[in-house]
């Protein structure tokens, strides 16, 4: 019985002793970490601002973070500028196709759209109701086209225009808008457009009858 007790104690002691020693791995990790710290200190010393001349670790890391922040911000702004340039060009093209008269240029800032129309600088809010609608549709389609082309975003590709003719728009203008929007949408992969409107004969010439659903008399659309 004493022998069995001793054997149990021996087995219990052998298990942790037989576990592979991790000290070598820890030493290697420490050495690697210290090497990276030394490398970062050297980088910080090379470009460190004069105020960090004291040589403390905190100052070195702050210098590295400031440089990383500046580089990231510059890259983001360049990337944003390239995307917004594409959106501006597509919006301008679509707006002309949708019938915004005398549009000469447009640009986006952080919070607004600036336009030049007929030789006059004008804000988006200064447009009449019909042109305001056209610009909103143009900007939406342009943003969707650029996002699809670049593979960004998760827009489902469904656009709905509810009674666009209500925006002080003649039947001829409405017909042109519907036809132009349908043409633009056909150029963007994976986009579906639904226009809700009162039936007008002018639409027959610009819309595919196979894609038209009508509610006659007391019938419902859905």
mmCIF file of N, CA and C in Angstrom, residues 92 95 100-109 111-133 135:
data_model
loop_
_atom_site.group_PDB
_atom_site.id
_atom_site.type_symbol
_atom_site.label_atom_id
_atom_site.label_comp_id
_atom_site.label_asym_id
_atom_site.label_seq_id
_atom_site.Cartn_x
_atom_site.Cartn_y
_atom_site.Cartn_z
ATOM 1 N N UNK A 92 -22.172 64.742 -63.083
ATOM 2 C CA UNK A 92 -22.286 65.780 -64.108
ATOM 3 C C UNK A 92 -22.832 65.182 -65.405
ATOM 4 N N UNK A 95 -26.508 64.147 -64.904
ATOM 5 C CA UNK A 95 -27.387 65.316 -64.770
ATOM 6 C C UNK A 95 -27.682 65.933 -66.130
ATOM 7 N N UNK A 100 -30.834 68.529 -66.848
ATOM 8 C CA UNK A 100 -30.510 69.745 -66.085
ATOM 9 C C UNK A 100 -29.932 70.753 -67.068
ATOM 10 N N UNK A 101 -30.659 71.828 -67.282
ATOM 11 C CA UNK A 101 -30.306 72.779 -68.346
ATOM 12 C C UNK A 101 -29.094 73.637 -67.983
ATOM 13 N N UNK A 102 -28.240 73.894 -68.989
ATOM 14 C CA UNK A 102 -27.128 74.845 -68.880
ATOM 15 C C UNK A 102 -26.150 74.519 -67.747
ATOM 16 N N UNK A 103 -26.031 73.253 -67.399
ATOM 17 C CA UNK A 103 -25.102 72.879 -66.338
ATOM 18 C C UNK A 103 -23.677 72.896 -66.889
ATOM 19 N N UNK A 104 -22.809 73.686 -66.250
ATOM 20 C CA UNK A 104 -21.436 73.839 -66.730
ATOM 21 C C UNK A 104 -20.427 73.057 -65.889
ATOM 22 N N UNK A 105 -20.670 72.960 -64.594
ATOM 23 C CA UNK A 105 -19.752 72.228 -63.726
ATOM 24 C C UNK A 105 -20.439 71.947 -62.398
ATOM 25 N N UNK A 106 -19.877 71.009 -61.672
ATOM 26 C CA UNK A 106 -20.351 70.748 -60.309
ATOM 27 C C UNK A 106 -19.216 70.138 -59.510
ATOM 28 N N UNK A 107 -19.287 70.316 -58.201
ATOM 29 C CA UNK A 107 -18.283 69.733 -57.315
ATOM 30 C C UNK A 107 -18.922 69.476 -55.957
ATOM 31 N N UNK A 108 -18.357 68.497 -55.246
ATOM 32 C CA UNK A 108 -18.844 68.171 -53.916
ATOM 33 C C UNK A 108 -17.838 68.642 -52.873
ATOM 34 N N UNK A 109 -18.340 69.229 -51.801
ATOM 35 C CA UNK A 109 -17.518 69.496 -50.628
ATOM 36 C C UNK A 109 -17.995 68.557 -49.529
ATOM 37 N N UNK A 111 -20.026 68.972 -47.124
ATOM 38 C CA UNK A 111 -21.433 69.028 -46.732
ATOM 39 C C UNK A 111 -22.364 69.616 -47.786
ATOM 40 N N UNK A 112 -21.852 69.868 -48.983
ATOM 41 C CA UNK A 112 -22.723 70.504 -49.968
ATOM 42 C C UNK A 112 -22.277 70.205 -51.398
ATOM 43 N N UNK A 113 -23.182 70.504 -52.339
ATOM 44 C CA UNK A 113 -22.888 70.376 -53.757
ATOM 45 C C UNK A 113 -22.862 71.789 -54.352
ATOM 46 N N UNK A 114 -21.803 72.114 -55.051
ATOM 47 C CA UNK A 114 -21.672 73.430 -55.696
ATOM 48 C C UNK A 114 -21.823 73.243 -57.202
ATOM 49 N N UNK A 115 -22.618 74.131 -57.828
ATOM 50 C CA UNK A 115 -22.865 74.016 -59.259
ATOM 51 C C UNK A 115 -22.626 75.353 -59.944
ATOM 52 N N UNK A 116 -22.327 75.248 -61.213
ATOM 53 C CA UNK A 116 -22.258 76.437 -62.069
ATOM 54 C C UNK A 116 -23.222 76.195 -63.222
ATOM 55 N N UNK A 117 -24.219 77.067 -63.310
ATOM 56 C CA UNK A 117 -25.287 76.875 -64.272
ATOM 57 C C UNK A 117 -25.547 78.197 -64.994
ATOM 58 N N UNK A 118 -25.369 78.184 -66.318
ATOM 59 C CA UNK A 118 -25.603 79.396 -67.086
ATOM 60 C C UNK A 118 -24.717 80.552 -66.674
ATOM 61 N N UNK A 119 -23.454 80.242 -66.306
ATOM 62 C CA UNK A 119 -22.507 81.286 -65.924
ATOM 63 C C UNK A 119 -22.656 81.785 -64.509
ATOM 64 N N UNK A 120 -23.518 81.165 -63.710
ATOM 65 C CA UNK A 120 -23.777 81.624 -62.346
ATOM 66 C C UNK A 120 -23.491 80.488 -61.366
ATOM 67 N N UNK A 121 -22.786 80.826 -60.269
ATOM 68 C CA UNK A 121 -22.580 79.858 -59.207
ATOM 69 C C UNK A 121 -23.880 79.695 -58.430
ATOM 70 N N UNK A 122 -24.287 78.452 -58.197
ATOM 71 C CA UNK A 122 -25.556 78.216 -57.539
ATOM 72 C C UNK A 122 -25.432 77.014 -56.604
ATOM 73 N N UNK A 123 -26.116 77.083 -55.473
ATOM 74 C CA UNK A 123 -26.121 75.964 -54.533
ATOM 75 C C UNK A 123 -27.197 74.965 -54.941
ATOM 76 N N UNK A 124 -27.068 73.764 -54.437
ATOM 77 C CA UNK A 124 -28.044 72.723 -54.742
ATOM 78 C C UNK A 124 -29.461 73.164 -54.346
ATOM 79 N N UNK A 125 -29.565 73.845 -53.208
ATOM 80 C CA UNK A 125 -30.875 74.286 -52.740
ATOM 81 C C UNK A 125 -31.460 75.407 -53.597
ATOM 82 N N UNK A 126 -30.624 76.012 -54.448
ATOM 83 C CA UNK A 126 -31.116 77.089 -55.304
ATOM 84 C C UNK A 126 -31.760 76.605 -56.592
ATOM 85 N N UNK A 127 -31.719 75.304 -56.844
ATOM 86 C CA UNK A 127 -32.337 74.748 -58.045
ATOM 87 C C UNK A 127 -33.859 74.718 -57.893
ATOM 88 N N UNK A 128 -34.556 74.760 -59.023
ATOM 89 C CA UNK A 128 -36.004 74.586 -58.938
ATOM 90 C C UNK A 128 -36.317 73.125 -58.611
ATOM 91 N N UNK A 129 -37.575 72.829 -58.316
ATOM 92 C CA UNK A 129 -37.933 71.492 -57.823
ATOM 93 C C UNK A 129 -37.610 70.393 -58.836
ATOM 94 N N UNK A 130 -37.862 70.661 -60.104
ATOM 95 C CA UNK A 130 -37.583 69.654 -61.119
ATOM 96 C C UNK A 130 -36.104 69.362 -61.256
ATOM 97 N N UNK A 131 -35.277 70.408 -61.271
ATOM 98 C CA UNK A 131 -33.830 70.208 -61.404
ATOM 99 C C UNK A 131 -33.240 69.637 -60.120
ATOM 100 N N UNK A 132 -33.819 70.012 -58.983
ATOM 101 C CA UNK A 132 -33.379 69.438 -57.711
ATOM 102 C C UNK A 132 -33.557 67.928 -57.726
ATOM 103 N N UNK A 133 -34.711 67.472 -58.224
ATOM 104 C CA UNK A 133 -34.966 66.032 -58.332
ATOM 105 C C UNK A 133 -33.971 65.380 -59.290
ATOM 106 N N UNK A 135 -30.966 66.306 -60.083
ATOM 107 C CA UNK A 135 -29.629 66.252 -59.489
ATOM 108 C C UNK A 135 -29.548 65.161 -58.433
#
